[in-house]
Amino acid sequence: MKRALIGLAILWGTLSFHAASPIAYRFSFPEPQHRWMQVEASFTDLGSAPLELRMSRASPGRYSLHDFAKNVYDVRAFAAGGRELPTTRPDPYGWTISGHDGSVTVKYKLYGDRVDGTYLAVDTTHAHINMPAAIMWGRGLDDRPATVTFVPPQGARWQVATQLHAGSSPLEFTAPNLQYLMDSPSEFGPVAIRQFTVGPRTFRFALHHTGTDADLDGYVKDVEKIVRQEGAIFGEFPEYEPGAYTFLADYLPWASGDGMEHRNSTVITSTASIAAARTDLLDTVAHEFFHCWNVERIRPKGLEPFDFERANISGELWLAEGFTQYYGPLTLQRARLVDVAATAQTFGRLIETVVENSGRLVRSAEEMSRMATFIDGGLTVDRTNWSTTIISYYPFGGAIALALDLTLRDRSDGRVSLDDFMRAMWRKYGKPGGGREGYVDHPYTIEDAEATLAEVSGDGAFARQFFARYIQGHEVADYARLLSRAGFTVRKRNAGRAWLGDLHLESRRSARVAALVAPTWPIYASGLDQDDELQQIDGQRINGDNDIASVLARHKPGDAVQVVFVDRTGIARTARVTLAEDPDIEVVPAEHGGTLTAAQKTFRDLWLGAK
Ligand SMILES: [Zn+2]
């Protein structure tokens, strides 16, 4: 029964592939100095219905709306014989072409000047192309294969780095369907490419930068260490359909810092050079490469498939992004690319974010994930109170991963860890793959993640409680106790220092409050908030942040001080505020000033040692 069904599916797939003519895209750059690209897209076998051409509103892996139609202009459509066809605009995101005879070629220009993981960038040095920002696609034609031809500016000797499949010439590529095409950013320029293999897999590092070949050679050796450590977590690499996994890096002074994961590649951009910011850049490499399992194949159900007409929503980004955020620095540590004090500092920052930010009290990690559409590169003109009500699911999920890893190790004396959880998620949801390239057939839900934790820990009640308290609830794990098992101390960074909140004034000469006052700060009770003018604390005139610090230096936690301010409507107010202790924390290795016990060292080595 099963076998017969599979046979039928293969037959149908083959037939439909042959029946659907590819959509042919051609990118050319007549004036790269003016930062625009000419696109030509040809559609055939359309039947008689109007062709609904769309520009994406979203981009795979970027969870907000971008409305890429905004940079499209000079749109013209033609029938097979060259007759120009009228276009209409049914909404701001598309063009509809009717009156054709089954074939349409659309030509348009597209401006783009942002080098990152989301947009298009064209200049005389390269074209950095994120497909959703660049291509018009036809509604209902998702299953059609595509060809993409790159035409360099006159005289330029550019090559293409991409996860697209190689086509019939060096500048021609193919994609099996729209999902895969949209997921395949391409760097077209004078890229330097290095290649290495780990077991049966090939990895390519394609770099456009202003540094030297020696910088790149040394750097790629470190990239390989990261690839090996992350491969060891899962015990294997995914099958990369084009035959290799490709890192597409642009380290250019005019880039914007970013990292964006794709199925068989990643785009990593930075203003910094390898020489100036090696460790930071490697941290992004470690994060993005981990995504070739987590998100690209172990995928939350809400992200499958990606919707190009509206934003996807997922309550699991604390796992998809947050756990990835944890594995970045953990991998750098295991690969010996950072020292233990630096790793402790990184983990300290994760914990601090979750412990101190008042957002945790009003939104759970699951709810923070659902805010991605608004906070992940979305723009707002109106004010929000996100600074006090949102913790990004990156550090939030990273802190949860840290707590879960240490808790699993703690309860099993190091036998079970988060690595086991990730491997179990991989085997159940990632490895089975998809019937069509670019799709994931078994995406997971939050219930699936909890069930997997129950299996890995062998304790359903533990799994339920962990999710209820830290992921769907508002509690914070006991990091001090968990980290002490690995020989790390969590301590107040400024012990004994009086604190009324992380209050900031607009400038050194102004007493106007620059940002929202959080409900967890002592001064919140006074009624002071953004735009109010702070006049006095404890009788001292306030003219800037330094004045606040000097008043606080004379006090200790528990002291009450009088605060005088004028609210933004002009009313003078006076209140008493009881000072607290500065809550900032840090994590330090026990051996810095103390001793690391043999038991702590064993626990730590199992966790942070090379795999
Ligand atoms: Zn990520």
CSV table of C-alpha atoms and ligand atoms in Angstrom, one decimal, residues 63 259 261 287-288 291 295 320-321 324-325 394, ligand 1:
chain,number,residue,atom,x,y,z
A,63,TYR,CA,9.8,37.7,10.2
A,259,GLY,CA,23.1,37.2,9.2
A,261,GLU,CA,20.0,31.5,7.2
A,287,HIS,CA,24.8,31.1,14.7
A,288,GLU,CA,23.9,30.9,11.0
A,291,HIS,CA,20.4,27.1,11.4
A,295,VAL,CA,14.9,26.3,11.4
A,320,ALA,CA,14.3,28.4,16.5
A,321,GLU,CA,16.3,31.6,17.0
A,324,THR,CA,20.6,29.0,17.9
A,325,GLN,CA,21.7,32.1,19.7
A,394,TYR,CA,17.1,35.8,20.7
B,1,ZN,ZN,19.1,33.3,13.5
